[in-house]
Short mmCIF file of C-alpha atoms in Angstrom, two decimals:
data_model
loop_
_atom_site.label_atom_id
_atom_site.label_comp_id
_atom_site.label_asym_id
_atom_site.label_seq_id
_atom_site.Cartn_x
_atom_site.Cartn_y
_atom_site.Cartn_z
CA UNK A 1 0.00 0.00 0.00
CA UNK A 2 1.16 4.07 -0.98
CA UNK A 3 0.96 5.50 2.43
CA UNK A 4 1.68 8.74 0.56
CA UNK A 5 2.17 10.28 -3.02
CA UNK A 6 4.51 13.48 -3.65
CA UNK A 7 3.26 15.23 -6.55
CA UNK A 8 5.61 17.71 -8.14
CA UNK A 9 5.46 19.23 -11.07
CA UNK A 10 8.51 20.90 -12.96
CA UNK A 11 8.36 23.64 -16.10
CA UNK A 12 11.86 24.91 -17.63
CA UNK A 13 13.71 24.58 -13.59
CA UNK A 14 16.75 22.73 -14.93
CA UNK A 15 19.02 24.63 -12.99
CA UNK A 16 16.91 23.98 -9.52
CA UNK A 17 15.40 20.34 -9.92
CA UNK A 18 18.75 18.92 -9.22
CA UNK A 19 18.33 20.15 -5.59
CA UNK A 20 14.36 19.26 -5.81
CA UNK A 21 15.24 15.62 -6.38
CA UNK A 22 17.92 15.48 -3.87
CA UNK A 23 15.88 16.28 -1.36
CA UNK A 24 13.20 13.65 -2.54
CA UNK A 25 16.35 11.29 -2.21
CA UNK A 26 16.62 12.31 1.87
CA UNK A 27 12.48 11.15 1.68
CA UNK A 28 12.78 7.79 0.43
CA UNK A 29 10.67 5.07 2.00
CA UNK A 30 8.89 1.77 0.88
CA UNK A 31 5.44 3.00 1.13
CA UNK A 32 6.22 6.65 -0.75
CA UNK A 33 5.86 7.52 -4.17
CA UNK A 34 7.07 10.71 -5.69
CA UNK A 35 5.29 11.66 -8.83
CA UNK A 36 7.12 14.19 -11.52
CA UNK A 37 5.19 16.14 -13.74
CA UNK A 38 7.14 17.77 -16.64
CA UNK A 39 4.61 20.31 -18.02
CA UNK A 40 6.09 20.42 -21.71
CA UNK A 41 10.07 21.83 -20.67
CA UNK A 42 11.58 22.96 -23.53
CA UNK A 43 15.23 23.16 -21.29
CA UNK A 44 17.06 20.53 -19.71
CA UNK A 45 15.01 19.37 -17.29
CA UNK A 46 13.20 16.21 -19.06
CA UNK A 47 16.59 14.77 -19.49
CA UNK A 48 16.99 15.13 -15.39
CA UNK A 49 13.67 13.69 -15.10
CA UNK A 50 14.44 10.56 -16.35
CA UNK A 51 17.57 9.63 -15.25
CA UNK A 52 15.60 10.69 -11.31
CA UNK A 53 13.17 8.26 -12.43
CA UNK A 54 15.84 5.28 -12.64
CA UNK A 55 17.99 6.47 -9.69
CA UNK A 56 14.92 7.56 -6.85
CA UNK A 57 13.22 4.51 -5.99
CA UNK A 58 9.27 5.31 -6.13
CA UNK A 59 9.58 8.09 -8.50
CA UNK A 60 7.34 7.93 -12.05
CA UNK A 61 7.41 10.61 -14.40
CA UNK A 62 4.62 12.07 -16.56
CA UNK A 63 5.29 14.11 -19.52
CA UNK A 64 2.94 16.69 -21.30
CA UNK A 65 2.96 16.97 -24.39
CA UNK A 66 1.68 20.57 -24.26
CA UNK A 67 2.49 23.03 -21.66
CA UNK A 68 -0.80 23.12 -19.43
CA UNK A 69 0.35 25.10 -16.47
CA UNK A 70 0.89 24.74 -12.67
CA UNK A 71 -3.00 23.53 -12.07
CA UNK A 72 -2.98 21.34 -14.70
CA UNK A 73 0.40 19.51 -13.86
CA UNK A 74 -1.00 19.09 -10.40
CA UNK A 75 -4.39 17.55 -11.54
CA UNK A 76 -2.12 14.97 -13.73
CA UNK A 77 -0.44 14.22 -10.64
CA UNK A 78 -3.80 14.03 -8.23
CA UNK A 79 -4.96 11.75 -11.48
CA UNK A 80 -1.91 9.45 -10.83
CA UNK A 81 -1.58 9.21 -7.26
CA UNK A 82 -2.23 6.04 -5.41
CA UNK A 83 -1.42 6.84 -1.61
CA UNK A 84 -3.86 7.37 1.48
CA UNK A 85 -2.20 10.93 2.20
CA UNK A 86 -1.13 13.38 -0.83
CA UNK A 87 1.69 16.17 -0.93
CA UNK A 88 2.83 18.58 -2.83
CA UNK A 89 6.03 20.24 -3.96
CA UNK A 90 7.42 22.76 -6.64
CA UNK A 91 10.29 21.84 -8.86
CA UNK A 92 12.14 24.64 -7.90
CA UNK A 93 12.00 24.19 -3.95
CA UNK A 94 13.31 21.40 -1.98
CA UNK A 95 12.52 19.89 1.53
CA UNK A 96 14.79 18.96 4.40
CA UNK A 97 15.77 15.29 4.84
CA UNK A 98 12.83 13.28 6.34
CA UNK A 99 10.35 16.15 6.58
CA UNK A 100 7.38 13.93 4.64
CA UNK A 101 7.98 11.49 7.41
CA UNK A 102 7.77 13.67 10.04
CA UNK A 103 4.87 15.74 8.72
CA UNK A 104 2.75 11.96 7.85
CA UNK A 105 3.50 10.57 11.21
CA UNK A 106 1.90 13.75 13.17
CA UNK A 107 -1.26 14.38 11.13
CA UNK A 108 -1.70 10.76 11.41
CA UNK A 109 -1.51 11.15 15.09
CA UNK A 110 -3.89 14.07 14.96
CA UNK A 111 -6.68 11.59 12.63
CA UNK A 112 -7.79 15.08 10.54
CA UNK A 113 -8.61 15.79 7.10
CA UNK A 114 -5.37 18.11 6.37
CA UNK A 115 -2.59 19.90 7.77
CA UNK A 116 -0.69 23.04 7.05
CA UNK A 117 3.28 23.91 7.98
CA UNK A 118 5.42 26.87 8.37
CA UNK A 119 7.73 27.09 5.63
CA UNK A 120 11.49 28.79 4.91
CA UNK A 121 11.15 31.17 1.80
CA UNK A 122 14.87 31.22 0.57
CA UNK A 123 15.97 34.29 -2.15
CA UNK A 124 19.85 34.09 -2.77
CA UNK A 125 21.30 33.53 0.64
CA UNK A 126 18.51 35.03 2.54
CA UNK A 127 15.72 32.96 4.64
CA UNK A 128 12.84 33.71 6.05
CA UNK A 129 10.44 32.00 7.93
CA UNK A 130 6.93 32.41 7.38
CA UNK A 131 4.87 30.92 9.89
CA UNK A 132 0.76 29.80 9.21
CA UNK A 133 -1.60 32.99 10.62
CA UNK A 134 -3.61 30.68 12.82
CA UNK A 135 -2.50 30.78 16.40
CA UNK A 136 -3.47 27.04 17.81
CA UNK A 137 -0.95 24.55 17.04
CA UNK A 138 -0.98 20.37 16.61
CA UNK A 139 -4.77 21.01 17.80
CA UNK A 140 -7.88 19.59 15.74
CA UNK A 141 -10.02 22.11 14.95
CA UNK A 142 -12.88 23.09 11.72
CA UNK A 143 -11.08 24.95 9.40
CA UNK A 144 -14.19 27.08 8.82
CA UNK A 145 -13.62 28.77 12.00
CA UNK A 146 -9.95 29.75 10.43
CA UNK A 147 -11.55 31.98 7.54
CA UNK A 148 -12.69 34.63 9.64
CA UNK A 149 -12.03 37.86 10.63
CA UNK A 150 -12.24 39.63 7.28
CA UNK A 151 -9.63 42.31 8.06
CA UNK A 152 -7.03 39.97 9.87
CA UNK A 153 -4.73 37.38 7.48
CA UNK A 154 -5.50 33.97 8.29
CA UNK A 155 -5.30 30.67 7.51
CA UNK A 156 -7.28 30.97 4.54
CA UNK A 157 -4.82 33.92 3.07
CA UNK A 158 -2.02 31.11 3.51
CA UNK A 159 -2.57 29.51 0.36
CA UNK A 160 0.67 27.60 -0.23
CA UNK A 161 -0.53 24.09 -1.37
CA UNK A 162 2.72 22.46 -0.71
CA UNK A 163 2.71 23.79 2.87
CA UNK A 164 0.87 21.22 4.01
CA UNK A 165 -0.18 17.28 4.24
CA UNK A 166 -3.81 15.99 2.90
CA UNK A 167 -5.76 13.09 3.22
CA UNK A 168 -7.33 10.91 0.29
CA UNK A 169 -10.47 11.16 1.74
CA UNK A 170 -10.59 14.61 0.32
CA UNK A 171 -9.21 14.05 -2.85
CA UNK A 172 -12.20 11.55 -3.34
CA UNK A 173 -14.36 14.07 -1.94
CA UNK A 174 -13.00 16.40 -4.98
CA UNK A 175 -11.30 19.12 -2.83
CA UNK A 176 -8.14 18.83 -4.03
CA UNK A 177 -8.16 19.35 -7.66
CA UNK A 178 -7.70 22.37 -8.91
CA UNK A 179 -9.07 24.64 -11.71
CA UNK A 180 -7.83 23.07 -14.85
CA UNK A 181 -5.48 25.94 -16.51
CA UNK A 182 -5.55 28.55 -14.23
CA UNK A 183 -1.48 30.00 -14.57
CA UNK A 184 -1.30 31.84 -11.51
CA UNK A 185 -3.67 32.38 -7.57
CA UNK A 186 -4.67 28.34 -8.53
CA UNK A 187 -4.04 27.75 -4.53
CA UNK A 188 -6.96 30.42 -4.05
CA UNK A 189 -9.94 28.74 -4.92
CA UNK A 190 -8.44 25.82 -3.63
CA UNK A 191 -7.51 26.57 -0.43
CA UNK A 192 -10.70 28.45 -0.08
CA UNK A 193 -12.91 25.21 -0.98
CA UNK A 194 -10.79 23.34 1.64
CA UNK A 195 -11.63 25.21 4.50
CA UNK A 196 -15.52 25.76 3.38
CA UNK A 197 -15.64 21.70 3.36
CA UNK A 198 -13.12 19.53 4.70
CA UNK A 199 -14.34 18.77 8.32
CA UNK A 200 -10.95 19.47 9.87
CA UNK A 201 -7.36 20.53 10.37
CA UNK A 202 -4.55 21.26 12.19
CA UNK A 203 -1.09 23.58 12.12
CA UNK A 204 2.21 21.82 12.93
CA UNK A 205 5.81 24.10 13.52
CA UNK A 206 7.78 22.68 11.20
CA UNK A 207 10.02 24.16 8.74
CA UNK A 208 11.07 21.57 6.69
CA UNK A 209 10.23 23.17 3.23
CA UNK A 210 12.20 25.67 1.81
CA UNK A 211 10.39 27.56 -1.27
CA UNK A 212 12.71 29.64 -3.50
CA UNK A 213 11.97 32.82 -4.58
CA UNK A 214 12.93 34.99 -7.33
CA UNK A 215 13.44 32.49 -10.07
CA UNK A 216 13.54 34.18 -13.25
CA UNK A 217 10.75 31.71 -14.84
CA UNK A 218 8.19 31.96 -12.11
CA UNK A 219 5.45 33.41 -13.07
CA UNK A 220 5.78 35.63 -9.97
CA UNK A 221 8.36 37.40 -11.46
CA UNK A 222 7.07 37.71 -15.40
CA UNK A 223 4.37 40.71 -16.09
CA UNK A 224 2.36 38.93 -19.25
CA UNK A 225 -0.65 37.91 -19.34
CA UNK A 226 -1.26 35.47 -17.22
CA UNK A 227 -0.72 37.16 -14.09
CA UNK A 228 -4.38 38.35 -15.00
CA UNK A 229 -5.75 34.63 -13.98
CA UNK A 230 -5.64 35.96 -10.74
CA UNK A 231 -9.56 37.31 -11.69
CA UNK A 232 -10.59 34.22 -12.90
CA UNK A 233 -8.97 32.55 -9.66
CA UNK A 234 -11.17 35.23 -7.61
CA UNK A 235 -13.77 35.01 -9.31
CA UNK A 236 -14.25 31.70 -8.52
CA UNK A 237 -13.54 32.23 -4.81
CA UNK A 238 -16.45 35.15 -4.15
CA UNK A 239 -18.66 32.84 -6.60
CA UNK A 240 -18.43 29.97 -4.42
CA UNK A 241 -18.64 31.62 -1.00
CA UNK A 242 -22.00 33.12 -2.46
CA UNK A 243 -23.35 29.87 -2.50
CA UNK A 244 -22.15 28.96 0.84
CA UNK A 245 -24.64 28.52 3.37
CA UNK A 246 -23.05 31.23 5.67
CA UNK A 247 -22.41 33.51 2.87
CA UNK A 248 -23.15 36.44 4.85
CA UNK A 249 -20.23 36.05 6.85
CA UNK A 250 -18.35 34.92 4.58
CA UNK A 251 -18.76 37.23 1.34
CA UNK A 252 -16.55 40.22 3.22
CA UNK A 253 -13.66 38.42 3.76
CA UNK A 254 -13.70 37.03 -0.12
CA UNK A 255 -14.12 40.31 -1.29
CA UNK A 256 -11.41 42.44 0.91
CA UNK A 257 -9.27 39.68 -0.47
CA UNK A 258 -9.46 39.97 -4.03
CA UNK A 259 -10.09 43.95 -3.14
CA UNK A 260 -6.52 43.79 -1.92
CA UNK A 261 -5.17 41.81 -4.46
CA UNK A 262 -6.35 43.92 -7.37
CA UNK A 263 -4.44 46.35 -5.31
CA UNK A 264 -1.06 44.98 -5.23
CA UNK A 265 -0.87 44.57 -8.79
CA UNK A 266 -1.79 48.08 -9.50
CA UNK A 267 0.69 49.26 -7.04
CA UNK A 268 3.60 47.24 -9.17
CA UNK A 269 2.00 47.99 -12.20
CA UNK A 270 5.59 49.03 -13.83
CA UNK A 271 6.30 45.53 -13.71
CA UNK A 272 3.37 44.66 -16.41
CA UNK A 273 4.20 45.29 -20.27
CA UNK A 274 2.12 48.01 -21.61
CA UNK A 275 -0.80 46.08 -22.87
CA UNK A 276 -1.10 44.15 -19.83
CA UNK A 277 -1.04 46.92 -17.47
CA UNK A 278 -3.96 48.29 -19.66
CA UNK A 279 -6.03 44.96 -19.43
CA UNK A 280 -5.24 45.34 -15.78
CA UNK A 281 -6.93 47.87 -15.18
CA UNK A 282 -9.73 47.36 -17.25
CA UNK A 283 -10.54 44.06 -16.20
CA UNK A 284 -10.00 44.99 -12.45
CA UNK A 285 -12.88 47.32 -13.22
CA UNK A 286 -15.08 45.00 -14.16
CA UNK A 287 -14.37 42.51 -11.43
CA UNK A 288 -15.18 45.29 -8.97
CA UNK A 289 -18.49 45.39 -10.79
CA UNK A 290 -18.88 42.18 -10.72
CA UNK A 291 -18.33 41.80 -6.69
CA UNK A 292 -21.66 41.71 -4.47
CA UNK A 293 -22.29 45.73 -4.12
CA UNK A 294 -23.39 45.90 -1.01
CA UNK A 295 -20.34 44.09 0.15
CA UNK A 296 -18.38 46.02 -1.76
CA UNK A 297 -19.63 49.55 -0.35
CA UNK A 298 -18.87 47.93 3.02
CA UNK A 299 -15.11 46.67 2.65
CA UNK A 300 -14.65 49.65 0.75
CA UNK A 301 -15.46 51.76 3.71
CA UNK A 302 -14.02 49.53 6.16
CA UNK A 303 -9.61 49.84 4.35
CA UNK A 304 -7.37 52.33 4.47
CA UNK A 305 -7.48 55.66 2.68
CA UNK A 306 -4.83 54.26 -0.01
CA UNK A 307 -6.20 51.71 -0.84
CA UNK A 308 -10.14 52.62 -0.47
CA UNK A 309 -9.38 55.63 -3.08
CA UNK A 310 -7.34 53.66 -5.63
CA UNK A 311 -10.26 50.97 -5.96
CA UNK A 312 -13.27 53.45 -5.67
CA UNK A 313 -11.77 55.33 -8.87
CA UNK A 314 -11.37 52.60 -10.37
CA UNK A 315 -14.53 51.71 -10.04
CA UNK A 316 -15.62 54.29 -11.57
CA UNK A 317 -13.80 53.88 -15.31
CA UNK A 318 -15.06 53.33 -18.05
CA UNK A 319 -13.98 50.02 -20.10
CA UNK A 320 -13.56 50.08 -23.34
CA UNK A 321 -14.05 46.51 -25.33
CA UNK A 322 -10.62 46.31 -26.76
CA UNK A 323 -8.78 47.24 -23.06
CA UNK A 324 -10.12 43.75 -22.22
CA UNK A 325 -8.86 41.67 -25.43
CA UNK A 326 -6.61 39.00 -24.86
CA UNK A 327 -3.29 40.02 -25.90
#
């Protein structure tokens, strides 16, 4: 039997899967399986695939033949994985030696549906800690209760699907797919869906993951086009809370969220090429219009000065059809 499958799916990270798989190598065990997505590279990195596939025992990889981004390579994995718990990883970040172990052996101690983890976010030789903003640890609890307040972070802002440990059970529940194509904010809806519907959850302190930041070919660093999926991505998230049973309570936190987001991408709009930052702004506007309005007025009136006056005026443009092509 898979106790548990490691999906990880790698685009163009030659330079960084070497270290990815390495630290795979410090989580071998009998009952693991580590499955390798390779969304379509056009670098190095299929040939590193396969010779990891013939030197880490419990490693498959899957090729696509057409580059379907991070969501997609993920579903392929979720698709292909056999164990009773499911991971996740990057192919650009790397995990300390044993940490799937550790992480397994405590959430199966704690019997709950999922689990999320502090993480190290490296850039050059700097790290950082970042720890989950929810305060009880290794303690049960419904992760609905972890959503709220709307103007505090929590759990629910913590969105890093690899910062954490999940049960089949949920997988076969359909919680942990994601939205097929979405390029960039696919942990959103996701992580959002999770804590509407799984029945429980728990924080651990561990910092056995180290995410890398700053790699030229994340998508976190390029201003085209698909940055913009971050509307679909929140689209989804205030759709779905809508429907939610306690949408009331729900629908302000959804909305200061993507309210903020919109924000930060305005306020590094110099990063987007021209067109882009154009379609930005335009298609910001009509995702404001598109929010609940009465929820709107309310988180509106309930942020800071900045940030209230930025998104209000925006509000207010006009859109013209072509602003909102695809480019």
């Amino acid at each position: 039997m898979v106790k548990l499958s490691v999906i990880v799916p790698f685009f163009n990270v030659q330079t960084y899967a070497p270290d990815t798989l390495r630290s795979l190598r410090a989580n071998i065990r009998e009952d693991f399986e580590f499955i390798l997505v390779d969304d379509c590279s056009t670098d190095g990195t299929a040939d590193v695939l396969r010779r990891a596939q013939d030197e880490i025992p419990g490693a498959v990889v899957h090729r696509h033949e057409r580059n379907g981004g991070l969501a997609t390579a993920r579903n392929t994995g979720l698709d292909a994985a056999r164990g009773q718990y499911i991971a996740f990883l990057d192919g650009d970040d790397w995990v300390a030696p044993g940490h799937f172990a550790e992480v397994l052996a405590r959430t199966e101690a704690l019997g709950c549906d999922f689990v999320r983890t502090d993480h190290v976010q490296v850039e050059g030789s700097n790290r950082t800690v970042h720890r989950v903003p929810h305060g009880r640890r290794d303690t049960v609890t419904d992760p609905r209760t972890a959503i709220l307040p709307a103007d505090r972070t929590t759990s629910v802002d913590y969105a890093y699907a690899w910062a954490g440990l999940y049960h089949r059970r949920l997988l076969d529940q359909g919680l942990l797919h994601f939205t097929d194509g979405l390029r960039t904010a696919e942990d959103r809806p996701w992580i959002w869906r999770l804590h509407r519907r799984a029945e429980s959850f728990a924080v651990l302190s561990t910092l056995g993951i180290f995410y890398r930041r700053g790699v030229a070919s994340s998508l976190t660093q390029i201003g085209d086009v698909r940055q913009l999926d971050f509307i679909r991505s929140f689209d989804q998230v205030v759709g779905e809370t809508a429907e939610d049973p306690e949408a009331d309570a729900l629908l302000p936190k959804a909305v200061r969220t993507y309210c903020a987001i919109i924000f930060h991408h305005l306020n590094s709009i110099a990063r987007f090429e021209p067109a882009v930052a154009r379609m930005l702004k335009a298609r910001s506007s009509q995702a404001l219009g598109r929010m609940p309005q009465p929820v709107l007025d309310e988180v509106l009136d309930s942020m800071d000065v900045e940030r209230a006056t930025v998104l209000r005026r925006l509000r207010r443009r006009p859109v013209a059809a072509k602003e909102v092509a695809t480019a």
